[in-house]
Coordinates of C-alpha atoms in Angstrom, one line a residue:
M1 CA -17.9 4.7 -8.0
P2 CA -20.8 4.2 -5.9
G3 CA -22.1 0.9 -6.3
L4 CA -18.7 -0.5 -8.0
F5 CA -18.0 -3.2 -5.6
F6 CA -21.5 -4.4 -4.3
P7 CA -24.9 -3.8 -5.1
Q8 CA -26.7 -0.7 -4.0
H9 CA -29.3 -1.4 -1.3
A10 CA -31.9 1.0 0.1
R11 CA -30.5 0.2 3.7
I12 CA -26.8 -0.9 4.6
S13 CA -25.0 -0.5 7.9
P14 CA -22.8 2.3 8.3
L15 CA -19.8 0.0 8.5
L16 CA -20.6 -1.3 5.0
Q17 CA -20.9 2.3 3.7
S18 CA -17.7 3.2 5.4
L19 CA -15.7 0.1 3.6
R20 CA -17.2 0.5 0.1
Y21 CA -14.4 2.6 -1.3
F22 CA -11.4 0.7 0.2
Y23 CA -11.4 -2.2 -2.3
I24 CA -8.2 -1.8 -4.6
C25 CA -5.4 -0.9 -2.2
H26 CA -4.0 1.5 0.5
L27 CA -4.9 5.1 0.5
P28 CA -2.6 7.9 -1.2
C29 CA -1.1 9.5 1.9
I30 CA 0.2 6.0 3.6
Y31 CA 4.0 6.7 2.6
D32 CA 7.5 6.2 3.8
S33 CA 10.4 8.7 3.1
T34 CA 14.1 7.7 3.6
I35 CA 15.8 9.4 0.7
S36 CA 16.8 13.0 0.0
A37 CA 17.0 13.4 -3.8
W38 CA 14.2 13.3 -6.7
P39 CA 14.2 10.5 -8.9
R40 CA 14.4 11.8 -12.7
L41 CA 12.6 10.7 -15.4
S42 CA 13.8 13.5 -18.1
A43 CA 17.0 13.2 -19.5
A44 CA 20.3 15.4 -19.7
P45 CA 20.9 17.1 -23.3
D46 CA 23.1 14.4 -24.2
G47 CA 20.5 11.5 -23.4
G48 CA 20.3 8.2 -25.4
D49 CA 17.5 6.5 -26.9
D50 CA 13.7 7.4 -26.0
V51 CA 12.2 5.4 -23.2
K52 CA 8.6 4.5 -22.9
A53 CA 6.4 6.0 -20.2
I54 CA 2.7 6.1 -19.3
V55 CA 1.2 9.5 -18.6
C56 CA -2.1 10.3 -16.9
D57 CA -2.9 13.7 -18.8
E58 CA -5.9 14.1 -16.9
P59 CA -8.5 12.0 -15.1
H60 CA -9.7 8.7 -17.1
S61 CA -7.0 9.4 -19.6
L62 CA -3.8 7.3 -20.1
T63 CA -1.3 7.8 -22.9
L64 CA 1.9 5.7 -23.8
V65 CA 4.5 8.3 -24.6
E66 CA 8.3 8.3 -25.4
R67 CA 10.7 10.5 -23.5
P68 CA 14.5 11.2 -23.2
D69 CA 16.3 8.4 -21.8
P70 CA 17.5 9.6 -18.5
V71 CA 21.2 10.0 -18.0
P72 CA 22.4 9.5 -14.3
R73 CA 24.3 12.5 -12.7
G74 CA 26.6 12.4 -9.7
T75 CA 25.5 9.7 -7.2
E76 CA 22.5 8.8 -9.2
V77 CA 21.8 5.3 -10.1
L78 CA 20.2 4.4 -13.2
V79 CA 17.6 1.5 -12.7
R80 CA 15.8 -0.4 -15.7
I81 CA 12.4 -0.5 -14.3
G82 CA 11.0 -4.0 -14.8
R83 CA 7.7 -4.2 -12.7
V84 CA 5.5 -1.4 -11.3
G85 CA 3.0 -2.5 -8.9
L86 CA -0.5 -0.6 -8.9
C87 CA -2.2 0.7 -5.8
G88 CA -4.8 3.1 -4.6
T89 CA -3.0 6.2 -5.2
D90 CA -2.7 5.2 -8.9
Y91 CA -6.4 4.3 -9.0
H92 CA -7.1 7.8 -7.4
I93 CA -5.0 9.7 -9.8
Y94 CA -6.7 8.0 -12.9
E95 CA -10.0 8.7 -11.2
G96 CA -9.3 12.5 -10.6
R97 CA -9.7 12.0 -6.7
H98 CA -6.2 12.8 -5.4
P99 CA -5.9 16.1 -3.7
F100 CA -2.4 16.8 -3.8
L101 CA -1.5 16.2 -7.6
T102 CA -1.5 18.2 -11.0
Y103 CA -1.8 16.8 -14.3
P104 CA -0.1 15.5 -16.5
R105 CA 1.6 13.0 -14.4
V106 CA 3.5 9.9 -14.8
M107 CA 2.3 7.5 -11.8
G108 CA 4.1 4.6 -9.9
H109 CA 5.8 4.2 -6.8
E110 CA 5.9 0.4 -6.2
L111 CA 9.0 -0.4 -8.4
G112 CA 11.1 -3.2 -8.9
G113 CA 13.9 -3.3 -11.3
E114 CA 17.6 -3.9 -12.3
I115 CA 20.6 -1.6 -12.0
E116 CA 22.0 -0.4 -15.2
H117 CA 24.5 2.2 -13.9
V118 CA 26.0 2.9 -10.6
P119 CA 28.3 6.0 -9.5
P120 CA 32.0 5.6 -8.7
G121 CA 32.3 4.0 -5.2
S122 CA 29.0 2.5 -4.8
N123 CA 28.3 -0.8 -3.1
L124 CA 25.6 -1.6 -5.4
R125 CA 26.5 -3.3 -8.7
V126 CA 25.0 -3.3 -12.5
G127 CA 22.6 -6.1 -12.8
Q128 CA 21.6 -6.0 -9.2
T129 CA 17.8 -6.7 -8.6
V130 CA 16.4 -3.7 -6.5
A131 CA 13.5 -2.1 -5.4
V132 CA 13.0 1.8 -5.2
N133 CA 12.2 3.7 -2.1
P134 CA 9.7 6.4 -3.6
Y135 CA 9.5 8.7 -0.7
I136 CA 11.6 11.7 0.0
A137 CA 12.4 13.2 3.5
C138 CA 13.6 16.6 4.0
G139 CA 16.4 15.5 6.7
S140 CA 16.1 18.3 8.8
C141 CA 12.4 18.7 10.3
V142 CA 11.7 17.6 13.9
A143 CA 10.6 14.0 12.6
C144 CA 13.6 13.6 10.5
R145 CA 15.8 14.7 13.4
N146 CA 14.1 12.2 15.8
G147 CA 14.6 9.3 13.4
K148 CA 10.8 9.2 12.0
P149 CA 11.4 10.3 8.4
N150 CA 8.4 8.6 7.6
A151 CA 6.6 11.2 9.4
C152 CA 8.5 14.0 7.7
V153 CA 6.8 17.5 7.8
N154 CA 7.9 18.2 4.3
I155 CA 7.6 14.7 2.6
T156 CA 7.2 14.4 -1.2
V157 CA 6.1 11.3 -2.9
L158 CA 7.3 10.0 -6.3
G159 CA 4.5 9.5 -8.7
V160 CA 2.4 12.1 -6.8
H161 CA 4.2 15.4 -6.4
G162 CA 6.4 14.6 -9.4
D163 CA 6.7 11.9 -12.0
G164 CA 6.8 8.5 -10.7
G165 CA 8.2 5.1 -12.0
M166 CA 5.6 3.9 -14.7
C167 CA 8.4 4.2 -17.4
E168 CA 11.4 1.8 -18.6
R169 CA 14.2 3.6 -17.0
L170 CA 14.7 5.8 -13.9
A171 CA 17.6 7.9 -12.7
V172 CA 17.5 8.0 -8.9
T173 CA 19.6 8.9 -5.9
E174 CA 21.7 6.0 -4.5
H175 CA 19.9 6.2 -1.1
A176 CA 16.7 5.4 -2.9
V177 CA 17.9 2.1 -4.1
I178 CA 17.2 -0.8 -1.9
D179 CA 18.9 -4.2 -2.4
A180 CA 16.5 -6.9 -3.3
T181 CA 19.0 -9.6 -4.1
G182 CA 17.4 -13.1 -4.2
L183 CA 14.0 -11.5 -4.9
T184 CA 12.3 -11.7 -8.5
I185 CA 11.5 -8.4 -10.0
D186 CA 7.7 -9.0 -9.3
Q187 CA 8.8 -9.6 -5.5
A188 CA 10.7 -6.5 -5.6
A189 CA 7.7 -4.5 -6.7
M190 CA 5.8 -5.7 -4.0
V191 CA 8.3 -4.8 -1.2
E192 CA 6.8 -1.2 -0.5
F193 CA 3.2 -2.0 -0.1
L194 CA 4.1 -5.1 2.3
A195 CA 6.3 -2.6 4.3
I196 CA 3.3 -0.6 5.0
G197 CA 2.0 -3.6 6.8
A198 CA 5.0 -4.5 8.5
H199 CA 5.2 -1.0 9.9
A200 CA 1.8 -1.3 11.2
V201 CA 2.7 -4.3 13.0
A202 CA 5.6 -2.8 14.6
R203 CA 3.7 0.0 16.0
G204 CA 1.0 -2.2 17.2
A205 CA 3.6 -4.8 18.3
P206 CA 1.2 -7.9 18.8
K207 CA 3.0 -10.8 20.7
A208 CA 2.6 -14.5 20.3
G209 CA -0.7 -15.8 21.2
D210 CA -2.5 -12.2 21.1
R211 CA -5.6 -11.8 19.5
V212 CA -5.2 -9.5 16.5
L213 CA -8.2 -8.0 14.3
V214 CA -7.4 -6.6 11.0
V215 CA -10.4 -4.7 9.3
G216 CA -9.9 -4.6 5.6
A217 CA -8.5 -7.2 3.4
G218 CA -7.2 -5.2 0.6
P219 CA -3.5 -5.7 0.1
I220 CA -2.5 -3.4 3.0
G221 CA -4.9 -5.4 5.3
V222 CA -3.6 -8.8 4.0
G223 CA 0.1 -7.4 4.4
T224 CA -0.6 -6.3 8.0
A225 CA -2.2 -9.8 8.8
L226 CA 0.9 -11.6 7.4
F227 CA 3.2 -9.9 9.5
S228 CA 0.8 -10.2 12.5
R229 CA 0.9 -13.9 11.9
L230 CA 4.6 -13.9 11.6
N231 CA 4.7 -12.3 15.1
G232 CA 2.6 -15.3 16.4
A233 CA -0.5 -13.5 16.7
Q234 CA -4.0 -15.3 16.4
V235 CA -5.2 -13.1 13.5
T236 CA -8.9 -12.4 12.4
L237 CA -9.7 -10.6 9.3
V238 CA -12.8 -8.6 8.5
D239 CA -14.2 -7.2 5.2
T240 CA -17.3 -6.3 3.5
R241 CA -16.7 -8.6 0.4
Q242 CA -17.1 -12.4 0.8
T243 CA -14.6 -12.7 -2.2
R244 CA -11.6 -11.1 -0.7
L245 CA -12.3 -13.1 2.7
D246 CA -12.8 -16.4 0.9
Y247 CA -9.5 -15.8 -0.9
A248 CA -7.7 -14.9 2.6
R249 CA -9.1 -18.0 3.9
D250 CA -8.8 -20.6 1.1
V251 CA -5.3 -19.3 -0.5
L252 CA -3.4 -17.4 2.1
G253 CA -4.5 -19.5 5.0
F254 CA -6.3 -17.1 7.4
A255 CA -8.8 -19.6 9.1
N256 CA -10.6 -16.7 10.9
V257 CA -12.4 -14.5 8.5
Q258 CA -15.8 -12.8 9.2
K259 CA -17.8 -10.5 6.7
A260 CA -18.7 -7.1 8.1
D261 CA -22.5 -7.0 8.3
A262 CA -25.1 -6.6 10.8
D263 CA -24.0 -9.4 12.7
L264 CA -20.3 -8.8 13.1
S265 CA -20.2 -7.4 16.7
E266 CA -21.9 -10.5 18.1
A267 CA -19.6 -12.7 15.9
M268 CA -16.5 -10.9 17.4
R269 CA -17.9 -11.1 20.9
L270 CA -18.5 -14.9 20.6
A271 CA -15.2 -15.7 18.9
T272 CA -13.3 -14.0 21.7
E273 CA -15.5 -15.0 24.7
G274 CA -16.4 -11.5 25.0
E275 CA -13.0 -10.2 25.6
M276 CA -12.3 -8.9 22.2
F277 CA -8.9 -8.2 20.6
D278 CA -5.7 -7.3 22.1
V279 CA -4.7 -5.4 18.9
V280 CA -6.9 -4.1 16.3
L281 CA -5.3 -2.8 13.1
D282 CA -8.0 -0.8 10.8
A283 CA -6.5 -0.8 7.3
T284 CA -9.4 0.7 5.8
G285 CA -8.8 4.6 5.8
V286 CA -12.5 5.3 6.1
L287 CA -13.6 7.4 9.0
A288 CA -16.8 5.5 9.9
A289 CA -14.9 2.0 10.0
M290 CA -12.1 3.6 12.1
A291 CA -14.4 4.8 14.6
N292 CA -16.2 1.5 14.6
S293 CA -13.2 -0.4 15.3
L294 CA -12.9 0.8 18.7
Q295 CA -15.7 -1.5 19.9
F296 CA -13.5 -4.5 19.1
V297 CA -10.5 -3.4 21.2
A298 CA -10.0 -5.4 24.5
H299 CA -9.8 -3.5 27.8
G300 CA -6.2 -2.7 27.7
G301 CA -5.6 -3.0 24.1
A302 CA -4.7 -0.9 21.4
L303 CA -6.1 0.4 18.1
V304 CA -3.7 1.1 15.2
L305 CA -5.0 3.3 12.1
V306 CA -3.2 2.1 9.3
G307 CA -5.0 4.2 6.8
V308 CA -5.8 7.8 6.6
A309 CA -8.9 9.8 5.6
P310 CA -9.9 13.2 5.3
G311 CA -11.9 14.9 7.9
D312 CA -12.3 14.3 11.8
L313 CA -12.2 11.0 13.6
V314 CA -14.6 11.0 16.3
L315 CA -14.7 8.5 19.2
P316 CA -16.8 7.9 22.0
D317 CA -14.8 8.9 25.1
P318 CA -16.5 6.5 27.4
E319 CA -15.6 3.6 25.5
F320 CA -12.1 4.9 24.6
H321 CA -11.3 5.6 28.4
K322 CA -12.8 2.6 30.0
R323 CA -10.6 0.4 27.9
E324 CA -7.6 2.6 28.7
T325 CA -7.0 2.2 24.7
T326 CA -3.8 3.0 23.4
L327 CA -4.4 4.8 20.1
I328 CA -1.6 4.6 17.4
G329 CA -1.0 6.1 14.1
S330 CA 0.8 4.1 11.4
R331 CA 2.3 6.3 8.5
N332 CA 4.5 4.8 5.9
A333 CA 7.4 2.5 6.7
L334 CA 11.0 2.9 8.0
A335 CA 14.1 1.1 6.6
A336 CA 13.8 -1.5 9.3
D337 CA 10.4 -2.4 7.9
F338 CA 11.8 -2.8 4.3
D339 CA 14.4 -4.8 5.7
R340 CA 11.9 -7.1 7.5
V341 CA 9.9 -7.4 4.3
I342 CA 12.6 -8.6 2.0
A343 CA 14.2 -11.0 4.6
A344 CA 10.7 -12.6 5.0
I345 CA 10.4 -13.0 1.2
R346 CA 13.7 -14.5 1.0
E347 CA 12.9 -16.9 3.8
G348 CA 9.8 -17.8 2.1
H349 CA 7.2 -16.5 4.7
I350 CA 5.4 -14.3 2.5
P351 CA 3.0 -16.0 -0.3
T352 CA 3.9 -13.4 -3.1
E353 CA 2.8 -15.5 -5.8
A354 CA -0.8 -15.8 -4.1
L355 CA -0.7 -11.9 -3.4
H356 CA 0.1 -11.1 -7.2
T357 CA -3.2 -11.8 -8.7
H358 CA -3.0 -9.8 -12.1
S359 CA -0.4 -8.8 -14.5
V360 CA -0.7 -6.1 -16.9
A361 CA 1.6 -5.1 -20.1
G362 CA 2.7 -1.5 -20.0
N363 CA 1.4 -1.1 -23.5
D364 CA -1.9 -2.3 -22.5
L365 CA -2.6 -0.4 -19.3
P366 CA -4.5 2.5 -20.9
T367 CA -7.1 -0.2 -21.5
R368 CA -6.6 -2.2 -18.8
L369 CA -6.7 0.1 -15.8
P370 CA -10.3 0.7 -15.9
E371 CA -11.3 -2.9 -16.3
L372 CA -8.9 -3.4 -13.2
I373 CA -11.3 -1.0 -11.3
E374 CA -14.3 -3.0 -12.4
E375 CA -12.7 -6.4 -11.4
A376 CA -11.8 -4.9 -7.9
D377 CA -13.3 -7.7 -5.9
H378 CA -11.0 -10.0 -7.6
V379 CA -7.8 -8.0 -7.8
L380 CA -5.4 -8.1 -4.8
K381 CA -2.2 -6.9 -6.5
A382 CA -2.0 -6.1 -9.9
I383 CA 1.7 -5.5 -11.4
V384 CA 2.5 -3.8 -14.7
R385 CA 5.1 -5.2 -16.9
F386 CA 7.7 -3.1 -18.6

């Protein structure tokens, strides 16, 4: 993928190099977990008609197949999947760059649909619009016991460790089903990635009037910026791609955008009268960019790492200490974050139509997915229709 998103140059800055791969969506390890049973695509022996599913047989190979219609058991809910958002995890799986996955695999964890069956006594109802929580927590580890299932020691992920929701129907435990009444199916499929940004903002806790810098203007960065703005913060967005910044400014209303180039540090100094930012949220998931973000933190400020990257993050200790920096990791999302996202969409505070830049018919995905990768500069959120 080198050279996919901007031309190769003989000399580019470390920050440009660090951001070049974070151009489609969030990284595969940014996940939430609040459920306790695995969704099933396969059916019981008495299943009904076959359903369509899209399988990644091996890297760079997608196949449209038919599988038995799942039959819900016990407390499971049967969801008719209508929309599946595409994210970095899916692109990484397609390209063979996901470290925790075996093939073949049905991808998909950003899900919106309608309920077709509920178990007896459920508060859910047939026909209800829902999102699906795709993350499984064990419920017993130290993180789960302390109310942080998003950091579960034994976390498993729908669409990664087992088959996901890129199919027509899915049987899932009732606890995985999130009421999205009042949202469209497209909006329901956007809840999960927006919850990642909402959780990052909850972790950094910017206040009204605070200066906030969001590094990375992909879907997660944009979601983070939107919820920072809802907190009343003064938000600046940084990215290597001018197309993304133009979209954030012209369509999403972020007046303060800055290209990540050789003049970035001086531009940030001038924009803040030398004080830098109260909260910096790095949504790149690239080590060099994450380390570079420290320089933009105001004295007494916080650095929130939204993305995750393999390897060791190295920060200059004198710069870290002289600021008395608060360093915060942000992983996945909690139920409160999902609730905030859904409430914000219902109230019209999130421009979901502007975030949703591309639609793809499920039958066309085997052909369209590599094209979306090629079009990455202009893709914010692509959603598959079933």
